[in-house]
Each structure stands twice: as C-alpha cells, then as structure tokens.
Coordinates of C-alpha atoms in Angstrom, one line a residue:
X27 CA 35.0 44.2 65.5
X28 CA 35.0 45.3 69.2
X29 CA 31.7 47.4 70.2
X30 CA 34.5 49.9 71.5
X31 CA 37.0 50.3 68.8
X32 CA 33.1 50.7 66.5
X33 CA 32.7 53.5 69.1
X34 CA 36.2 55.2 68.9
X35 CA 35.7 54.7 64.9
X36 CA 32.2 57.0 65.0
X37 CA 33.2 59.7 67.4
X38 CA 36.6 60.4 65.2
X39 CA 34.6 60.1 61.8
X40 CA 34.5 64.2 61.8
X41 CA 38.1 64.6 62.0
X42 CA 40.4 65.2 58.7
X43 CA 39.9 62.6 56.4
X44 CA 42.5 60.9 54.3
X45 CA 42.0 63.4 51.4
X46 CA 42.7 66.2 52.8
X47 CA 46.4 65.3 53.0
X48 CA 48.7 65.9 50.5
X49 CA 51.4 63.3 49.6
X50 CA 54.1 66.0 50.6
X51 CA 57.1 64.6 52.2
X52 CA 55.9 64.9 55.9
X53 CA 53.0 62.3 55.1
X54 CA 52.8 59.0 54.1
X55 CA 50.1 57.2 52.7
X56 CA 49.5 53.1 53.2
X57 CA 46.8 51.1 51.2
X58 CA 46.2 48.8 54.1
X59 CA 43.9 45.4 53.0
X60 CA 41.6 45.8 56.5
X61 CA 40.1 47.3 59.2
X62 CA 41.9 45.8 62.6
X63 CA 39.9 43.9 65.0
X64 CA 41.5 45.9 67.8
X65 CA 44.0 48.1 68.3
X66 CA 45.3 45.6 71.2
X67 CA 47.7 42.8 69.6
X68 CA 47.1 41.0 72.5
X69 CA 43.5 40.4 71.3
X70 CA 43.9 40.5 67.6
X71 CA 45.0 38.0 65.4
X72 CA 45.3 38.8 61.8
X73 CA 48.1 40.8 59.9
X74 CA 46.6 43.6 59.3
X75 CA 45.7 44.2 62.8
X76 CA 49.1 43.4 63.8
X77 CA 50.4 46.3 61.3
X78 CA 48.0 48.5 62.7
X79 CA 48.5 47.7 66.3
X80 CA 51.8 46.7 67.3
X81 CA 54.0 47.4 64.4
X82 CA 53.0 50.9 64.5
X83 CA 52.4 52.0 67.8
X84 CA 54.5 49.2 70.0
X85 CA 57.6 47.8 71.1
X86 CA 58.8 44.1 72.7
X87 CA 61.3 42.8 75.1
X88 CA 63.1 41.4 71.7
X89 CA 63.3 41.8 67.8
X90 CA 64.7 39.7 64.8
X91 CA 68.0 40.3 62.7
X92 CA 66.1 40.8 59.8
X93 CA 68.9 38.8 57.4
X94 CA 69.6 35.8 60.3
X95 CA 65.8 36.1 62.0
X96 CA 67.5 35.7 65.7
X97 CA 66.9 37.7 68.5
X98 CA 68.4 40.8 69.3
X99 CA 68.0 43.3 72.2
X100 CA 64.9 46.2 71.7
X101 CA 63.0 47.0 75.1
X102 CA 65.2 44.3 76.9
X103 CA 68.7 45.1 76.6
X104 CA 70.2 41.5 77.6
X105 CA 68.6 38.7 79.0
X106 CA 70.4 35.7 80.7
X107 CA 69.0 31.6 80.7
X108 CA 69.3 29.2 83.8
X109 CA 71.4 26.2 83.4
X110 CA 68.6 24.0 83.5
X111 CA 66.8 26.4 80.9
X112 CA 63.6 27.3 83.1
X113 CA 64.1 31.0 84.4
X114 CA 64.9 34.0 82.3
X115 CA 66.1 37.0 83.4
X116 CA 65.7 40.1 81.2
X117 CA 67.6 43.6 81.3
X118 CA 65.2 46.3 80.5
X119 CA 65.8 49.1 78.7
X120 CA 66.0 52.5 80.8
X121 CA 64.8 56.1 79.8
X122 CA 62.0 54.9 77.0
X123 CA 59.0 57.6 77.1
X124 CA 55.2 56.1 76.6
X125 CA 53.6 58.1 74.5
X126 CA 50.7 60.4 75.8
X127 CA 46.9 60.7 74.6
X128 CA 43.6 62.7 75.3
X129 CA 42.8 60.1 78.3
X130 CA 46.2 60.3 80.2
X131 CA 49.9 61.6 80.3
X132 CA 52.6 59.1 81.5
X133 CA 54.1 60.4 84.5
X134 CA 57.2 57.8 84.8
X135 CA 59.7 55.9 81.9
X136 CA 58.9 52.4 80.7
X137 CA 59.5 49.8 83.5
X138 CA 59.3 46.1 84.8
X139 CA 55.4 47.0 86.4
X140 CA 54.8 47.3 82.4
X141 CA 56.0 44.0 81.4
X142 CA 54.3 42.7 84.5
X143 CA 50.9 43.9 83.5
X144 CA 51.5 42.6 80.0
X145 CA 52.4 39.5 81.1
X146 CA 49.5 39.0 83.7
X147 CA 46.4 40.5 81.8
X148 CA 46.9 37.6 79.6
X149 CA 47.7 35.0 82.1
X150 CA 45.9 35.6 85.1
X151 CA 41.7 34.8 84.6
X152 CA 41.1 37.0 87.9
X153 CA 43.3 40.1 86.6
X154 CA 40.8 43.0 86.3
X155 CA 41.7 43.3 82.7
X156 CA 41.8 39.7 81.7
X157 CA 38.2 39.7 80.3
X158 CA 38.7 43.6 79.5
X159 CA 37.2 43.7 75.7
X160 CA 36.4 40.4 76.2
X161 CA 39.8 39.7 75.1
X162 CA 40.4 36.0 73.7
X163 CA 44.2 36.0 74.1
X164 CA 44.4 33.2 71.4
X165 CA 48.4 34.3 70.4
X166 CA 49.7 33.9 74.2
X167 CA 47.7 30.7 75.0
X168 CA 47.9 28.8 71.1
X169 CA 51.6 29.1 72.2
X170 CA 51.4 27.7 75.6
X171 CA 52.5 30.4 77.9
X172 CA 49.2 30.6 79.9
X173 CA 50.6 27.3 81.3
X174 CA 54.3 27.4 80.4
X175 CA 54.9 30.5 82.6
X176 CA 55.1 29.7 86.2
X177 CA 56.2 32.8 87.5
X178 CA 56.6 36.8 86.8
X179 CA 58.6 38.3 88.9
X180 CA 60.0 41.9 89.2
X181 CA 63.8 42.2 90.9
X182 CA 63.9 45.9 90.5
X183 CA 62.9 48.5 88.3
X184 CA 65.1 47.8 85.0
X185 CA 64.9 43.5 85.4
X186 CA 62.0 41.0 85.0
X187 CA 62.4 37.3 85.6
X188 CA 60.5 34.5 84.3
X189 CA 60.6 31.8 85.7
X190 CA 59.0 28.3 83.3
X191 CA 57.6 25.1 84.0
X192 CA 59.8 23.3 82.1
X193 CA 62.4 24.0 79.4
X194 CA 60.9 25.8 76.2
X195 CA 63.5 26.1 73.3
X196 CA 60.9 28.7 71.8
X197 CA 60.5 30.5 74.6
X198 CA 62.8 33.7 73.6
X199 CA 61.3 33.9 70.8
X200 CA 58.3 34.6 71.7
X201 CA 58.8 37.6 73.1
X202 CA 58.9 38.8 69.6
X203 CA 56.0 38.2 68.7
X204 CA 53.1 40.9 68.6
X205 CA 50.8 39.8 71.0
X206 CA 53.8 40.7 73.4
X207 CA 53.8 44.0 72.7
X208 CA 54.3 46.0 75.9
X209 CA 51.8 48.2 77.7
X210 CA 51.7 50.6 80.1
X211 CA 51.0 49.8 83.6
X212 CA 50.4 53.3 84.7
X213 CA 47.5 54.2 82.2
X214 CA 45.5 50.7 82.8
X215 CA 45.7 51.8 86.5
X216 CA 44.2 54.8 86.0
X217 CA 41.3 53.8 83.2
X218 CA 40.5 51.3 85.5
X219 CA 40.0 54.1 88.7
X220 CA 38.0 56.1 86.2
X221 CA 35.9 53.2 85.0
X222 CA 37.0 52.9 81.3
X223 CA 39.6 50.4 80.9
X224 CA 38.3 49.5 77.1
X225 CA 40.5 53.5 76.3
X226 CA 43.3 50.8 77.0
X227 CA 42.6 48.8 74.0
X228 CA 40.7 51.8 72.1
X229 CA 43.4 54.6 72.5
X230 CA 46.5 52.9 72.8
X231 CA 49.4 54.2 74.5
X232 CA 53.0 52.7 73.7
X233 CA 56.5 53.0 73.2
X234 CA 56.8 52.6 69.8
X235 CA 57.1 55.1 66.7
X236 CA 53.6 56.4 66.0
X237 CA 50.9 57.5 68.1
X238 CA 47.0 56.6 67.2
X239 CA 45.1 60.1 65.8
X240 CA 42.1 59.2 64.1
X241 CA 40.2 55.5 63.0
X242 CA 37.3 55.6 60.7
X243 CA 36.0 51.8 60.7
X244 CA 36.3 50.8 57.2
X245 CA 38.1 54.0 55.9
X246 CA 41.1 55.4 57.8
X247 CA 43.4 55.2 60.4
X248 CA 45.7 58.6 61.0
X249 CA 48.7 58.5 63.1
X250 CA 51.5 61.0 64.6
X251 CA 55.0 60.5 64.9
X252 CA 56.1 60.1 68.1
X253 CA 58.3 62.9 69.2
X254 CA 60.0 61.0 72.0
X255 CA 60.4 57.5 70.4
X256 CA 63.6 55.6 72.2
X257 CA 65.3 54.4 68.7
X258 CA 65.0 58.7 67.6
X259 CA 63.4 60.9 65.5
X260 CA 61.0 59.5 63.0
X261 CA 61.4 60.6 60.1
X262 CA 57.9 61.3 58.3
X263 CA 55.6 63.1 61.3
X264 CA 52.2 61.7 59.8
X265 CA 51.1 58.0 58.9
X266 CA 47.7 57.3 57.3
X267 CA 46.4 54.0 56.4
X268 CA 43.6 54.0 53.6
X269 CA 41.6 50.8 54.3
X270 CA 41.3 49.5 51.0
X271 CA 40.4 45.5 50.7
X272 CA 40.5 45.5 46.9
X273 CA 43.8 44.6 45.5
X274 CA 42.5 46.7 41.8
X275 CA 41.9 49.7 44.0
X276 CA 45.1 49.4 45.7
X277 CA 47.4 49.6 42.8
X278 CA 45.3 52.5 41.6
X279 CA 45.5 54.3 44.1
X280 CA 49.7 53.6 44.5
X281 CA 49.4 54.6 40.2
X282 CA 47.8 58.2 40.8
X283 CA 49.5 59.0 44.4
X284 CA 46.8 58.3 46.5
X285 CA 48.7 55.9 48.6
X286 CA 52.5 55.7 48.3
X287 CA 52.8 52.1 49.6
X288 CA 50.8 49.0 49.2
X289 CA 50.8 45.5 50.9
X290 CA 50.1 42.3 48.9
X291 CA 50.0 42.9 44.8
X292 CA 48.2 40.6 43.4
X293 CA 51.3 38.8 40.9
X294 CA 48.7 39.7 38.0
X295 CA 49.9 43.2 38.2
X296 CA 53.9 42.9 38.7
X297 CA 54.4 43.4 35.2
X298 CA 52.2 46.8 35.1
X299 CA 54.2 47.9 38.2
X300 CA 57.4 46.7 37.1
X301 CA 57.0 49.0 33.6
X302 CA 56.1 52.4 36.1
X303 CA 59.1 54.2 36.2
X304 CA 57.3 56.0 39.5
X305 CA 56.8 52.2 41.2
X306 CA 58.7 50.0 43.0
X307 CA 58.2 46.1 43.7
X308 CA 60.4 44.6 46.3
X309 CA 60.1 41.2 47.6
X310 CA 61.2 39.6 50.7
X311 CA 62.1 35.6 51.2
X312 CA 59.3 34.5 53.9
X313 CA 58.4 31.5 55.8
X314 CA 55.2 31.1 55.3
X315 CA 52.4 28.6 54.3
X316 CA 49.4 28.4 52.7
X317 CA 47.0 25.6 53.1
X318 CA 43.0 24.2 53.0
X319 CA 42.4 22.6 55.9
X320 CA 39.6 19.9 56.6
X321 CA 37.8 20.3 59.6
X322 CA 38.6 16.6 60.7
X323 CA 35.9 16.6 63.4
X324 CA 32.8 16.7 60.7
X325 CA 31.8 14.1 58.2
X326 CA 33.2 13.0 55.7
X327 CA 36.7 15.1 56.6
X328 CA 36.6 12.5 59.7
X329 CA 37.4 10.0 57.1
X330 CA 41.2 10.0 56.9
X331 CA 40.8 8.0 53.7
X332 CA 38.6 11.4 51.8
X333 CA 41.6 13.4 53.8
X334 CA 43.9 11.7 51.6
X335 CA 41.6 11.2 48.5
X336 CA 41.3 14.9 48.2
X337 CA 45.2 15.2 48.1
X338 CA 45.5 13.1 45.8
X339 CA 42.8 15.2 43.8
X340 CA 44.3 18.4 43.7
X341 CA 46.3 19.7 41.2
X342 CA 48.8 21.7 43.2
X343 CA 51.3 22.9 40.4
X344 CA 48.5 23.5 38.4
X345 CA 47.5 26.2 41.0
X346 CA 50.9 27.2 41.8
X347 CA 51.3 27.9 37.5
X348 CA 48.5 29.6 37.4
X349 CA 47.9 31.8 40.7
X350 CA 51.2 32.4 42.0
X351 CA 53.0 33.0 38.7
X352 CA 56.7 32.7 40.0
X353 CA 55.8 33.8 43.1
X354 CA 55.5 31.0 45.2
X355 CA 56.5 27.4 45.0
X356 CA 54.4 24.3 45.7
X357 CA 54.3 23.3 49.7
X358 CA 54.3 19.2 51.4
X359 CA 54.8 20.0 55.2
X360 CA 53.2 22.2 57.9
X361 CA 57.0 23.7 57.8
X362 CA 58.0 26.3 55.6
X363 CA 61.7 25.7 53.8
X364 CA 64.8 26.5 54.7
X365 CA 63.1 26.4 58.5
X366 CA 64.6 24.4 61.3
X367 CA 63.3 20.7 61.3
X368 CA 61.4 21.1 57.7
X369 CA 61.9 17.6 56.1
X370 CA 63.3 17.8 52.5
X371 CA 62.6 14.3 51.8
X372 CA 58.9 14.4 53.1
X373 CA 56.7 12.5 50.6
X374 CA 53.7 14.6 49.0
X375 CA 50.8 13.8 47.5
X376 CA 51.4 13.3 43.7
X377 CA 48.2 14.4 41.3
X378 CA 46.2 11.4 41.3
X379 CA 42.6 11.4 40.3
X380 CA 42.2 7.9 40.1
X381 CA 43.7 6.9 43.3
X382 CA 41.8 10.0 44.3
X383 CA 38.6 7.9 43.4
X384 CA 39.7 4.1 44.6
X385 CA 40.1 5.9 48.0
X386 CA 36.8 7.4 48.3
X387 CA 35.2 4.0 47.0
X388 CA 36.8 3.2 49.9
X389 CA 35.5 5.5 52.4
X390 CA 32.3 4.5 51.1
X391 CA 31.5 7.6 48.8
X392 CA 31.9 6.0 45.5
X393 CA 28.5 8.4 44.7
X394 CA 30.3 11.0 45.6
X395 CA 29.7 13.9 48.1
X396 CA 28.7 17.5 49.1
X397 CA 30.6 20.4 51.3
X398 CA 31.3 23.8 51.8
X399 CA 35.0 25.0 50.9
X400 CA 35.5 28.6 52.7
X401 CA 37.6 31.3 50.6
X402 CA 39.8 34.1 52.1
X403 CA 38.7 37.3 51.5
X404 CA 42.1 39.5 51.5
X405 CA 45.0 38.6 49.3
X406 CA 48.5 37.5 51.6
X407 CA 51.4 36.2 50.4
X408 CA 50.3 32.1 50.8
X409 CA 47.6 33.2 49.0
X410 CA 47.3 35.9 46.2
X411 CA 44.0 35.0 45.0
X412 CA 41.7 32.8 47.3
X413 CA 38.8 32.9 45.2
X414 CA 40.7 31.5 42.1
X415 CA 42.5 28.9 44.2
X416 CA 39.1 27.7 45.4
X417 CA 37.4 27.4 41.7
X418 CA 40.9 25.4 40.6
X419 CA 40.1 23.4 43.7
X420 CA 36.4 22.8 43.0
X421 CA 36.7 21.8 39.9
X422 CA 39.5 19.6 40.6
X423 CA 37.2 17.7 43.4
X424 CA 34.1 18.0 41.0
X425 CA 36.0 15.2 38.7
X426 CA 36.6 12.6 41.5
X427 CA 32.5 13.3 42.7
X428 CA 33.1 15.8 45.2
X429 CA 30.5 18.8 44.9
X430 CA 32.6 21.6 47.0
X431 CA 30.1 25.2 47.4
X432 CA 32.6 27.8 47.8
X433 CA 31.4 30.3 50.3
X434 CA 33.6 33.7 51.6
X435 CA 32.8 36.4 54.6
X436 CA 33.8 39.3 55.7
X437 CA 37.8 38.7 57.2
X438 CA 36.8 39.1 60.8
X439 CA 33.7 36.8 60.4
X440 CA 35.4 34.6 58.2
X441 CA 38.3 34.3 60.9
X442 CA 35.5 34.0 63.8
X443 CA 33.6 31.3 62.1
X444 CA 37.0 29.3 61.8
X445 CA 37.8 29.4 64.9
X446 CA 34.6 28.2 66.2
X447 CA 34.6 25.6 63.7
X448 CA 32.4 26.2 61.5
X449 CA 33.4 25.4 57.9
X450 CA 33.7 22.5 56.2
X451 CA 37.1 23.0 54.6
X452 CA 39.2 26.4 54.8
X453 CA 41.8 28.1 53.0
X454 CA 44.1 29.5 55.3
X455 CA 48.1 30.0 56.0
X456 CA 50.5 31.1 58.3
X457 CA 53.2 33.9 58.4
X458 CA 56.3 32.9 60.8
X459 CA 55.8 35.2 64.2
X460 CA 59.5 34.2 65.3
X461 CA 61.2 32.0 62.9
X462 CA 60.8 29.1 65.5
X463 CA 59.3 25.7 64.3
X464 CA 57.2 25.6 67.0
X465 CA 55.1 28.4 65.5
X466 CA 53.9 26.1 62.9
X467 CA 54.0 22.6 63.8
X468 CA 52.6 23.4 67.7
X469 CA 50.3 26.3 66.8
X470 CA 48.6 25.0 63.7
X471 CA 48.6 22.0 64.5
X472 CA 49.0 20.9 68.0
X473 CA 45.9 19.1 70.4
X474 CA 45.7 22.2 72.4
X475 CA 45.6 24.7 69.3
X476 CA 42.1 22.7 68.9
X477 CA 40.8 24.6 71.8
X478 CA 41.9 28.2 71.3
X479 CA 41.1 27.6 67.7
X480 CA 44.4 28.2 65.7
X481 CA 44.1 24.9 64.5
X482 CA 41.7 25.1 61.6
X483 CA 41.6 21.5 61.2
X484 CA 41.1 20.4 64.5
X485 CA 42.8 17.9 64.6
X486 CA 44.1 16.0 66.9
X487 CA 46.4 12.8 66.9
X488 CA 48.2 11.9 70.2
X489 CA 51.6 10.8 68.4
X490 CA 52.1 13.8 66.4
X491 CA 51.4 15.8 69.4
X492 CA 53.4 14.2 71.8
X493 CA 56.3 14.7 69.5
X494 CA 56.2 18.7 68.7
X495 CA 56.2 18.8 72.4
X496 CA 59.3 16.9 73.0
X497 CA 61.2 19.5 70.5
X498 CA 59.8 22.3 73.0
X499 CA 62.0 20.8 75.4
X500 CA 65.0 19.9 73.5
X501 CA 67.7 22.5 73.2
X502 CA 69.9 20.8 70.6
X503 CA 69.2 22.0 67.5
X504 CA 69.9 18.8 65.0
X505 CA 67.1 16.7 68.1
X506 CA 64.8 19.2 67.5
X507 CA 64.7 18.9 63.8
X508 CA 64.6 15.0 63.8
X509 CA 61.7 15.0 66.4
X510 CA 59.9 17.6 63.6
X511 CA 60.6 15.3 60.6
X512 CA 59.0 12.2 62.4
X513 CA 56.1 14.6 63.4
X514 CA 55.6 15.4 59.9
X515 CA 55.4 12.1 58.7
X516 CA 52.3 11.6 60.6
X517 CA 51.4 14.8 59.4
X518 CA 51.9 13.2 55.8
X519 CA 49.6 9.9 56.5
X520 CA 46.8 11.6 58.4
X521 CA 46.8 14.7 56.0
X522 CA 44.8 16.8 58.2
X523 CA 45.4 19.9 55.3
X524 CA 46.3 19.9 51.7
X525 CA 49.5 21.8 52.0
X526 CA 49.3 24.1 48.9
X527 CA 52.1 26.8 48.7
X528 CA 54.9 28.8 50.5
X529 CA 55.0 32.3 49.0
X530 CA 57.5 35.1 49.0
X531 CA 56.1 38.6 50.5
X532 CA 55.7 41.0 48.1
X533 CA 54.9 45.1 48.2
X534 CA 54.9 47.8 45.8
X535 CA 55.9 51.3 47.1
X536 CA 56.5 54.9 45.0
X537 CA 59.8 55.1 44.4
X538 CA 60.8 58.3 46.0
X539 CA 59.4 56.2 49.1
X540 CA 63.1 54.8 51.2
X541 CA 63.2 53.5 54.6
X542 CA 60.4 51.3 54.7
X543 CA 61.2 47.6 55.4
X544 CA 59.5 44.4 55.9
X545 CA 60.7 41.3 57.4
X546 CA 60.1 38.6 60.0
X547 CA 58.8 41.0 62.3
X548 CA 56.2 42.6 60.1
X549 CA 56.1 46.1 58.8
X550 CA 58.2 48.7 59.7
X551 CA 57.2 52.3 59.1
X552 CA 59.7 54.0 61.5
X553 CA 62.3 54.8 59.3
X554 CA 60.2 55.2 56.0
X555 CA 60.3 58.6 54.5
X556 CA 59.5 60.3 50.8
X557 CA 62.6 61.5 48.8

C-alpha cells in the first residue's frame, strides 16, 4: 500500500467508525474482501481496488450493456471511427459536475482538458504526474496504449480525438475499463501549485456516484452520495465498506445485519444463505478464468515437457467437484466460453498420472523434484478456495514425485511478488475488463505483458505472440476468432498454465437490499437502496 493512502488512512482513523451507523435505509453496508492499493484505478490493479476506486467514485468515456457487454455512451456521448480504423473521435458529455473535497472545489464542468490529463499522466514519462505515487500504470501499458496511442488531441471543449498507430479492434473497449477512469484536470493543476499532487490519488475527486469520506487501512472506507451525480439522485446518501478478508466473517456479518451486501460466498455456504429467508444469493454469468501458472523462466517450469507433465497430473474435475460445487465448470484455454475466438474443440489435458511420470523421466526428473506453489489469499469467483485448490493440487503432484510447498501473503504482497516474478508456480485468474479477447489472450499472455508483469507466467513464444497481435488488427469478427483458435493451440502444446476453471460471479445481499447490480463492468452501488 501507498505511503500516502497509509497516511490518509491514520489521520481519518478518529472519524465515525463503521459501528456507529445504523443499517437504516439511508446507509448501506458492504463486506468488501480488501483494503485497496490506491484509491487511483490508474495505479491499482486488483478488484477490490477497482470497487473501491473507480466503480464508486468514477466514470469513463464508455460503459457495457450489461445483457450484450457492448459499448454504450456514459461520459462520451458518441464517438465516430476513421475509415482506415486509426483515429477516434469522441463526443463528450456536457454539464457533468466533479465532485468537491476538503483540498479543492471544481470551478468548471467535466471537459476534454480532463480526458487529456487522463490520457497523458499515463502515457507521457515526462508528465509531472507520470511518476506521481510512483504510479506503475500496468492496466494502460499491459494493453498497449502507451505505444498504441499516437496522438491526444482536443478539438474543442465537448470532443477528444485519438488518433492510433495502427488499427486496434480492442481499442473502444478499452475505454471501459477502470484504469480509464476520468480525472479532473483542474484539481491536479492546483495540487501540483500547492505541492501535493499525491491528494490526487489520496482524496479523489470524480464524476461518479459517491464521494470518498473516511479510509481506515484495514477497517473502513465511508463514502457520501454525490449530490450532483450526472445520471441523478442516488439513492442511499451513505456507503460504507467493512474490510473484512474472511469469507466466515463475511456471511456473519450479512446474518446479523452488520453488512447488508457481500462479494464472493464461498459455494460452502449457498445452502445456509439460500435457507435465510432475510438473504439473497444472485449470480451472474462471467467471463472469467482461473489458472496456476508456471513461471516458465525458472527451472524446472523452463522444461516445457514438466509444463505438460504437471497437466497431465492434475486432477481438474476432481477440484472443480469438490471446490466449486456447481459453481464453476472445468477450463482448457486462456479464453473464457461463450467469448469471441474461444476454441470449442481445443484439446485439454486429460488426468494422466502416468503419462504425467513418462514425461518427467523425460525431462530428466525421474527422482522427482521440489517448488513453491503460491496460494491466493482472497476468495474470487475463479477461485472460491485457493488454499484447498492448492492442497488438491499438491497432493496430486506429490504422486508423480513433485514436492510442491504451498506458501500465501498478504494480497498486495502476494500480487507484488508475482509481478516481479517471484514464485515458482501461482494460482491466479482473470475477470474480463471489456469483453474483448484481447484482454485475455494479449494481457495474460502476450511477450510484452512479461515486462509490466500481467503475465504470471512469463512466457514468451514468438508464434503465439505474433498471432494475438494480428487479431488486434483485424476488424472482421469470424478472422479474429480463427487467428485466436490457432493462438491457442500453441497455448495448448507449450502449456505455459494449467487452465483450471471458469466460474460464475456470485454475491449474497439482504433481501430488502434492490438496486444493486453487478456485471461486466464491476459493481455498481449507484442505484442500490434498502426496502
């Protein structure tokens, strides 16, 4: 966590805490699973950040039709594409109100100098806020627009144009995406006169439906509707998340009132929410994907021959039986279903524990071998129970020779050390940022995702590569999926990950709670409200 966000946490600590509010219909309470690295989704990367940050206190040029997961107009109104697909031209939105904090009151209405300096901070290594923070824009650069983007330009007040490199059939997209959250121009102006441009990142100031209060690292965040938001009046004028990592305490909490919506329940406790006639489960269709993935550049995961051994060595269903319990079903490619390009007829790795063994004869580790095998330490949809998936998996290795020490860390340091890395083997996964195949196969997966650390494998095979960035180029839809299906059959014969799982979302609410909504675009507490 930042030093300044530590520093905002400490000087609110005094201020109401979480207790003191009752669960009366003008507040709502939200179990969230972790504190947020920043309060910037430019410079976070997790999901919980992302519901803290953007989700709550944001808006972007686009959205996603939650049913269809297209784009559709928010703080652009229209946009219009070149003929040769490399300069956009966006329609902003006029008369939407920043909101206002201790530090500094907006004097004008959301603009193009806003989606300028959003732009640019992340682009431009000499901006004075690039190293702000010292923000690691890993979101804007594992998806190439450091390079992609040629040009920012601003034609007036109320249109932005962008013009590209080269074509990007992704591009749109991402501008959905919470690390292009807009912010305002104005106030990073004036921090920056006075000397404090971390209050950017610290005290955020946005267009979107709630305004940041309070943070207590590790305990609480408190928020304020905000009274001006563009889309009108929100509902429910105060939002508190309880930081609570432990899936138990979570449901607890929902059971007695304490919180009134959870992310994540473990599948464990469905049935126990399911039979509360004051609890509501709801589940959403995702594209998601959960995966371990072997950190190709260290011994013996070099080996692609132990890459595919320990394929064959894991009992997949087995885990999908007993982890996921009917929600989740067993995952091949690096491509969720029902996605654009995902290859139904992609071969998978059957449970094999001999052929398991003749391989790593093979590889020259008929004596077997010894690694680390990192475990998650928050429950997400991919993933309900890390540390369960990683026994299943240790034991299965443990019967072909492979010794695997299961080690965990705190979220951020666990994220940190993966980037960097560090393990040995990771379990991981992926939520879909803007439904676009590019998200997975280029992101995870991709030669340059090596360097900015997204890809958790590290791996790095020209072919594969050179093929994901052909399909940024193509337009066609039905090219672009057959340039993904021959990517993934090197995916499939390298087997840089053991593709586990592709689960559903899942959250548990009160049931007098209405109006809250998730979908491809994260959470969305705009609307939510108690009965």
């Amino acid at each position: 966590m930042s030093k300044g966000i530590t520093l905002l946490a400490l000087a609110l600590s005094a201020l109401l805490p979480a207790s003191a509010f009752a669960a009366d219909k003008d507040t709502i309470i939200y179990c969230s699973e972790a504190s947020p690295e920043s309060f910037n989704p430019q410079i976070a990367s997790s999901g919980p950040s992302f519901v803290a940050s953007s989700q709550t206190q944001y808006n972007r040029l686009i959205n996603f039709d939650p049913v269809k997961n297209t784009p559709v107009p928010s703080l652009a109104t229209e946009w219009k594409i070149s003929p040769d697909g490399k300069t956009y031209t966006f329609t902003l939105r006029q008369g939407v109100k920043f909101n206002s904090n201790k530090f500094f009151k907006p004097t004008r209405d959301f603009n193009a100098d806003d989606v300028i300096f959003s732009v640019m901070r992340q682009k431009d290594p000499n901006h004075p806020y690039h190293k702000v923070s010292q923000g690691n824009y890993e979101y804007f650069t594992d998806v190439g627009l450091d390079k992609l983007i040629q040009d920012v330009k601003k034609i007036d007040d109320y249109h932005v144009q962008f013009v590209l490199s080269e074509p990007n059939a992704a591009f749109l997209a991402d501008w959905g995406m919470d690390f292009a959250s807009i912010l305002s121009a104005e106030y990073a102006d004036a921090m920056l006169k006075k000397g404090t441009p971390e209050n950017v990142d610290n005290w955020p100031i946005g267009t979107g439906p709630y305004v940041l209060q309070q943070y207590k690292v590790d305990s609480l965040i408190r928020y304020v509707a905000n009274p001006n938001y563009w889309e009108g009046a929100v509902p429910t004028k105060h939002l508190i998340f309880s930081i609570t990592p432990d899936v138990q305490t979570r449901l607890a909490k929902l059971q007695t009132n304490e919180c009134q919506i959870i992310p994540a329940p473990s599948p464990v406790q469905f049935d126990a929410i399911k039979k509360n006639k004051d609890l509501t489960l709801h589940s959403v269709d995702a594209l998601n994907v959960g995966y371990l993935a072997f950190n190709t550049e260290k011994k013996p995961f070099d080996n692609v021959l132990v890459r595919q051994a320990l394929n064959y060595a894991t009992d997949k269903k087995a885990i999908i039986n007993a982890v996921f319990m009917g929600s989740g079903t067993v995952a091949k490619s690096p491509l969720p279903p029902n996605m654009l390009g995902y290859k139904k007829d992609l071969q998978d790795y059957a449970y094999d524990p001999q052929k398991a063994k003749e391989l790593l004869k093979q590889a020259g580790l008929e004596n077997g071998t010894e690694v680390t095998l990192w475990s998650m330490p928050v429950q997400r949809p991919y993933n309900p129970n890390s540390r369960r998936i990683a026994e299943m998996i240790q034991n299965d290795w443990a019967k072909v020779g492979v010794k695997a020490n299961i080690v965990t860390y705190e979220w951020g340091e666990y994220l940190s050390g993966m980037r960097k890395g560090e393990h040995d083997s990771a379990l991981f996964g992926w939520m879909s940022d803007n439904g676009d195949p590019d998200n997975f196969a280029d992101v995870l997966l991709g030669c340059g995702s090596v360097k900015t650390g997204s890809n958790a494998a590290r791996w790095c095979d020209k072919g594969y590569n050179d093929l994901v960035q052909k399909a940024k180029l193509t337009s066609d839809p039905a090219a672009r999926a057959e340039l993904y299906g021959q990517a993934q059959e090197i995916y499939y014969q390298q087997a840089p990950w053991i593709a586990l799982a592709n689960g559903k979302t899942f959250f548990a609410t009160r049931s007098n709670v209405s109006g809250f909504s998730v979908s491809l675009m994260g959470s969305d507490f705009s609307k939510a409200k108690l009965n």
